PDB file of C-alpha atoms and ligand atoms in Angstrom:
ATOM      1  CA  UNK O 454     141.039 143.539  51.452  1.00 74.00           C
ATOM      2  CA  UNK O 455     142.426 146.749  49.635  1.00 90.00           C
ATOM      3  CA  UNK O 456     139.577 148.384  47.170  1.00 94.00           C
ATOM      4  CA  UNK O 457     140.999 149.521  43.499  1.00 96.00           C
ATOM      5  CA  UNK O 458     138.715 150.847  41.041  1.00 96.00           C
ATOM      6  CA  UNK O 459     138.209 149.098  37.693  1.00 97.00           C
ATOM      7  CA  UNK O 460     140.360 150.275  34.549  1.00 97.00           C
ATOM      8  CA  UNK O 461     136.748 151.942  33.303  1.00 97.00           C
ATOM      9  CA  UNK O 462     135.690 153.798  36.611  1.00 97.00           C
ATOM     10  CA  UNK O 463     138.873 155.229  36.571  1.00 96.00           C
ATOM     11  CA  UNK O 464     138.917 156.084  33.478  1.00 96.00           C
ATOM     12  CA  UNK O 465     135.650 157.461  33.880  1.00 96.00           C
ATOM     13  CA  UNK O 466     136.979 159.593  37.021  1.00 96.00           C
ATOM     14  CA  UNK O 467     139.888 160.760  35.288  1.00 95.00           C
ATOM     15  CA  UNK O 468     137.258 162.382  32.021  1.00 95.00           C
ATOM     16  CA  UNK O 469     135.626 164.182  34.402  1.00 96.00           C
ATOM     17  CA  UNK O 470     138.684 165.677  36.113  1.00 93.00           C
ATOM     18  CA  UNK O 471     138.687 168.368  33.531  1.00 91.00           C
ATOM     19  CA  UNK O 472     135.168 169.705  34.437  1.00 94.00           C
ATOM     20  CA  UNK O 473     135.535 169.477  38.017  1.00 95.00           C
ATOM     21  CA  UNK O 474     138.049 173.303  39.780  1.00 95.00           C
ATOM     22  CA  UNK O 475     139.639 170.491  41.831  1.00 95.00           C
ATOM     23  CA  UNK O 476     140.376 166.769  42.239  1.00 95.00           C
ATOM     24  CA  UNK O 477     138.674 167.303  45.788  1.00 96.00           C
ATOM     25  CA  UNK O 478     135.560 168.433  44.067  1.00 97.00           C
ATOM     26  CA  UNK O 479     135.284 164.603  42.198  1.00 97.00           C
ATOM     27  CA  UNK O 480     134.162 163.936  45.844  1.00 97.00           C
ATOM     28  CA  UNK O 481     130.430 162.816  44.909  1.00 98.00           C
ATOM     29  CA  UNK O 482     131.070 160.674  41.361  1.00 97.00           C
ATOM     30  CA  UNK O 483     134.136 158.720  42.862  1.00 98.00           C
ATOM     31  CA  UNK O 484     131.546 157.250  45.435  1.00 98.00           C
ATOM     32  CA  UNK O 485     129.408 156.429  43.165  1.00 97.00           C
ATOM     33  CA  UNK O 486     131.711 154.913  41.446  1.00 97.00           C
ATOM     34  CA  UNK O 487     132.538 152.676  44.309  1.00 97.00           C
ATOM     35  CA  UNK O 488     128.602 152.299  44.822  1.00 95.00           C
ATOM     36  CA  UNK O 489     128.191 151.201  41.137  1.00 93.00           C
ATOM     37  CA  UNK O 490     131.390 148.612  41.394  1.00 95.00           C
ATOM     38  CA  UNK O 491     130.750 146.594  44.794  1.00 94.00           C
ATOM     39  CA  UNK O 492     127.575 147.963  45.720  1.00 92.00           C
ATOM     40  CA  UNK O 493     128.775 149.718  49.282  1.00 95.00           C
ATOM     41  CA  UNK O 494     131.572 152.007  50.137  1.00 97.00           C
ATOM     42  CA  UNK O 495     133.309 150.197  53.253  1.00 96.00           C
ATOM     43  CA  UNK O 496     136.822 151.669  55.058  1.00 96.00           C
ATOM     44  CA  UNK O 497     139.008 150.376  52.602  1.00 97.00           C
ATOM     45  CA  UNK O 498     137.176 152.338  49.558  1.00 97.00           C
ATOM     46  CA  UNK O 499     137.238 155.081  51.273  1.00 98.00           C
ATOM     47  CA  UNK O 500     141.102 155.282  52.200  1.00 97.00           C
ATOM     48  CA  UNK O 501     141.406 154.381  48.569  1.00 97.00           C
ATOM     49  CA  UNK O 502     138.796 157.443  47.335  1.00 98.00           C
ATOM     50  CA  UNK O 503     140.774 159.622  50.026  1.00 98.00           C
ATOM     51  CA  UNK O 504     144.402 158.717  48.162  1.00 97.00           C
ATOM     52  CA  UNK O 505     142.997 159.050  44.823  1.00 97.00           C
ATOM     53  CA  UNK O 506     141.481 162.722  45.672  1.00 97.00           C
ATOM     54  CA  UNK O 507     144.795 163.144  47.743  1.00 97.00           C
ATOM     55  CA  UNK O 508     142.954 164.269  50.589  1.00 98.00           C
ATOM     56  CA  UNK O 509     142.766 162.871  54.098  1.00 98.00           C
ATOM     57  CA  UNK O 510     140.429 159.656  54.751  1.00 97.00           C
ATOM     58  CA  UNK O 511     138.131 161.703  57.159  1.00 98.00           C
ATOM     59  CA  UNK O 512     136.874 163.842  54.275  1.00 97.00           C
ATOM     60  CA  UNK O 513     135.497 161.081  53.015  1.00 98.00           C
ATOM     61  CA  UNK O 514     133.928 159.378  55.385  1.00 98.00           C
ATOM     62  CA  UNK O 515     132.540 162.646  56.615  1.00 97.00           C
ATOM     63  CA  UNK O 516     130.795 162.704  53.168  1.00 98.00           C
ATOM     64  CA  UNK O 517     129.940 158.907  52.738  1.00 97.00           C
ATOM     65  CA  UNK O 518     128.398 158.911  55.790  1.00 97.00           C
ATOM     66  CA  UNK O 519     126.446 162.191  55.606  1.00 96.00           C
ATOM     67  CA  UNK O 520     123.983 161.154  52.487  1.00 93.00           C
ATOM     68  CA  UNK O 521     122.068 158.131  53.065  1.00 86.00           C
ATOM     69  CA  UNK O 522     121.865 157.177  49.800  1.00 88.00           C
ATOM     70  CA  UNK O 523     125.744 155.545  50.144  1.00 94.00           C
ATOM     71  CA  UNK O 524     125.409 152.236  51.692  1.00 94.00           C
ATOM     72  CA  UNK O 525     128.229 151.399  54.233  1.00 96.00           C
ATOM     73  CA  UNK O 526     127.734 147.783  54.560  1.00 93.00           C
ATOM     74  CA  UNK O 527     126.440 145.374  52.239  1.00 94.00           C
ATOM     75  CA  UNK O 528     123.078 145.377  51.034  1.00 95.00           C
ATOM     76  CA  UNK O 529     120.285 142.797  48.709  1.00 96.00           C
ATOM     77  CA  UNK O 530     120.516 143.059  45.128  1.00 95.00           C
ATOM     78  CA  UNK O 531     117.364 144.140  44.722  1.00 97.00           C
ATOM     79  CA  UNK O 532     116.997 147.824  47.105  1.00 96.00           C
ATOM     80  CA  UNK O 533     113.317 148.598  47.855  1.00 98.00           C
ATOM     81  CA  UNK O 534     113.092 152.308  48.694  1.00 97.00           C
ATOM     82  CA  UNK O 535     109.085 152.851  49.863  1.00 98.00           C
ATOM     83  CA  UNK O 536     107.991 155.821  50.072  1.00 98.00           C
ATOM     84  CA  UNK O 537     106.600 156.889  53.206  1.00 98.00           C
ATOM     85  CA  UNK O 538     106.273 161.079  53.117  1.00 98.00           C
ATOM     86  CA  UNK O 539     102.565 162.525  53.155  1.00 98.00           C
ATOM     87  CA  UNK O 540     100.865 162.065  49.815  1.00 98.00           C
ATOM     88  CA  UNK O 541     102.218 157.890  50.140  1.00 98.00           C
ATOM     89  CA  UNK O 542     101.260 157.888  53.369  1.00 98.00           C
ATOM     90  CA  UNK O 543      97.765 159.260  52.406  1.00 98.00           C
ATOM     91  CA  UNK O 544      97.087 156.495  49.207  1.00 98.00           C
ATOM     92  CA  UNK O 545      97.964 153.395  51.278  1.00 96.00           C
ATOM     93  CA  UNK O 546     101.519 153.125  51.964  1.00 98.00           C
ATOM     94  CA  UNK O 547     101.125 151.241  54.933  1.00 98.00           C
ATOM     95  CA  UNK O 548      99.395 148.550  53.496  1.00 98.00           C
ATOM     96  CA  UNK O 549     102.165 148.074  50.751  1.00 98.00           C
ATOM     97  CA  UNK O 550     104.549 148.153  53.883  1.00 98.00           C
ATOM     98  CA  UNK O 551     103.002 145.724  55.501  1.00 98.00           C
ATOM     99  CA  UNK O 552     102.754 143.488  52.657  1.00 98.00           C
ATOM    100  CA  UNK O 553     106.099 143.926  51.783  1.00 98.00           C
ATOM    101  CA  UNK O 554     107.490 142.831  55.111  1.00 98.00           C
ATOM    102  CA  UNK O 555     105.095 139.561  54.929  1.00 98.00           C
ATOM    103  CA  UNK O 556     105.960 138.922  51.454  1.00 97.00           C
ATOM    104  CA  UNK O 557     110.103 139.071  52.375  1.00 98.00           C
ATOM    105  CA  UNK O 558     109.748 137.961  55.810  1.00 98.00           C
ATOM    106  CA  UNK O 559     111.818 141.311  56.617  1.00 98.00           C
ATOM    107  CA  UNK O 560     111.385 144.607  58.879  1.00 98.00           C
ATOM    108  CA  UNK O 561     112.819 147.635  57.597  1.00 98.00           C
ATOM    109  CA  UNK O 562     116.221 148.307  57.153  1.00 95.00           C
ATOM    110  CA  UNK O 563     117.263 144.166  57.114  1.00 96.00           C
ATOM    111  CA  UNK O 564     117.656 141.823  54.299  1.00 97.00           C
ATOM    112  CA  UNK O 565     116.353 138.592  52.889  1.00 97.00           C
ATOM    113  CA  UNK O 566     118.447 135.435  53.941  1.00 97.00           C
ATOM    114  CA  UNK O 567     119.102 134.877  50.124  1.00 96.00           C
ATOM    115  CA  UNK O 568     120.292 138.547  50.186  1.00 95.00           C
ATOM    116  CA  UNK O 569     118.014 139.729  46.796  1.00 97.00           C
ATOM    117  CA  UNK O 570     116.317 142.229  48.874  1.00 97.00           C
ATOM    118  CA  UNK O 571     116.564 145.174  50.953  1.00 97.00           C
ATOM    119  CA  UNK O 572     113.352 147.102  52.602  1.00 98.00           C
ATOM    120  CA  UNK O 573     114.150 150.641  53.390  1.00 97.00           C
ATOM    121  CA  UNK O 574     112.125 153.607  54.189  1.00 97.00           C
ATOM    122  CA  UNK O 575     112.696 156.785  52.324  1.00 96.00           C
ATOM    123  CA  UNK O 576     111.318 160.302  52.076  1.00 96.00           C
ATOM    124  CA  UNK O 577     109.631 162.203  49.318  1.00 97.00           C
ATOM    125  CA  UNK O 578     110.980 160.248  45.873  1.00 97.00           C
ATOM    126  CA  UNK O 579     109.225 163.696  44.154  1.00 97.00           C
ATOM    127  CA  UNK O 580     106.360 161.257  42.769  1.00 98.00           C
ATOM    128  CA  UNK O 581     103.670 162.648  45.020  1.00 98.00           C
ATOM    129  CA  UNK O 582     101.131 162.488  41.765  1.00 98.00           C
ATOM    130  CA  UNK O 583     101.249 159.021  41.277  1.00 98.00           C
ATOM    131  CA  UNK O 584     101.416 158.145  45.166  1.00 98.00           C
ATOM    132  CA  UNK O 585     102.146 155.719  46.661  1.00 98.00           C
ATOM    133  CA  UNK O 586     105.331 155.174  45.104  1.00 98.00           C
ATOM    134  CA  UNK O 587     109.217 152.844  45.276  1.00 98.00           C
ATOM    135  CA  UNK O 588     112.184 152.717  43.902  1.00 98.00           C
ATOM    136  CA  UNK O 589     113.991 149.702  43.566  1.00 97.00           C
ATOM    137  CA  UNK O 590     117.621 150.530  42.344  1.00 93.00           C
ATOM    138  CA  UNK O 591     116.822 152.734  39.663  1.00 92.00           C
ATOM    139  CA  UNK O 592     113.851 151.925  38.630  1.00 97.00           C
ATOM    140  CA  UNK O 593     110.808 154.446  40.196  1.00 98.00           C
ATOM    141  CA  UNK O 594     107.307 151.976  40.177  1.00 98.00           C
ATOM    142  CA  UNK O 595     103.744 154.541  40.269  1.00 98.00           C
ATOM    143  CA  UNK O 596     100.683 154.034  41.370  1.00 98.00           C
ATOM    144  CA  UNK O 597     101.774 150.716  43.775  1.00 98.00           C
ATOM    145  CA  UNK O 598      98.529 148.121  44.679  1.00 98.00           C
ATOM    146  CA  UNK O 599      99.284 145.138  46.349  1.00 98.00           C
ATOM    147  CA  UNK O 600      98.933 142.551  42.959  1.00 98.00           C
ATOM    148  CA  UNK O 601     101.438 145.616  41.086  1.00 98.00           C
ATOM    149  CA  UNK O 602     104.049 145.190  44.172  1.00 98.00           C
ATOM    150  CA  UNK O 603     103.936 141.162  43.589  1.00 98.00           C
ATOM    151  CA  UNK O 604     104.102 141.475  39.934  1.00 97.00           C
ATOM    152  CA  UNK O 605     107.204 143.551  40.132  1.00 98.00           C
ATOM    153  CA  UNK O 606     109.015 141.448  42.576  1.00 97.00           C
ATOM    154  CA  UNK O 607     107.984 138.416  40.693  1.00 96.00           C
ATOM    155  CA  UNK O 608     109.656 140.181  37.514  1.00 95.00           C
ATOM    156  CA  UNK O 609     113.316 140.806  39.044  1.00 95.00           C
ATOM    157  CA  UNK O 610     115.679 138.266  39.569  1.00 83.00           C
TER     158      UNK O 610
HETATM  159  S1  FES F 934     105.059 161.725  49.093  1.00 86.15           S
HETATM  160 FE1  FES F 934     105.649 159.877  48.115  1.00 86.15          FE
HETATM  161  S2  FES F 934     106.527 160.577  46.280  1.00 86.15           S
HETATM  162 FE2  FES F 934     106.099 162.398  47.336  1.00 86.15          FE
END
């Protein structure tokens, strides 16, 4: 099935064509654009991102699959991002890991049968003071315990 961006995230795209030196340069906010829309860029985004930049498919998947913050395939509604550099590490990010994966019945990097959650790994989210940290979308939560961690998946849909 052929991908075509809503009237509004084109319209979005086509605002910020003036700021942008080249079309080419729009690289970045197109895919998120996509992102935002169906929630993963798969082929046929991308050949339609390529002919909407006019430039050849490969550029873009060279760049959708270089940051890992672009999903290629489908993903849960709900994206838990744990953190799991030094200073998480050090406060008791495995513990919030572990419960996490009990809790969902998921290892990293799958999703829940009823496809509301993702568990992911990530680096430094730049919240070291308030370790250990997540993000879930794009919403950063501080200071995680095991009751907080239930409390906020209790609260999302
Ligand atoms: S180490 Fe987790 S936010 Fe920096």
């Amino acid at each position: 099935m052929s991908f075509t961006f809503t009237e509004e995230n084109l319209q979005a795209l086509e605002s910020l064509e003036k700021r942008y030196p080249s079309k080419e340069a729009l690289m970045l906010p197109a895919l998120w654009k996509v992102m935002r829309q169906q929630g993963h860029i798969d082929t046929e985004a991308m050949v339609a991102v390529a002919e909407w930049l006019e430039v050849p498919p490969v550029k873009v998947y060279g760049v959708a699959t270089f940051y890992t913050m672009f999903h290629l395939e489908p993903i849960g509604r709900h994206h838990i991002q744990l953190c799991k550099t030094l200073s998480c590490a050090l406060c008791g990010k495995a513990d919030i890991l572990a419960h996490l994966k009990k809790k969902l019945g998921i290892e990293v990097g799958e999703t829940t049968e009823d496809g509301r959650f993702t568990l992911s790994q990530v680096e430094c989210l730049g919240s070291c003071g308030t370790a250990p940290v997540m993000q879930i979308n794009d919403t950063l939560y501080e200071n995680l315990t095991i009751e907080k961690v239930d409390e906020i998946l209790e609260g999302l849909e």
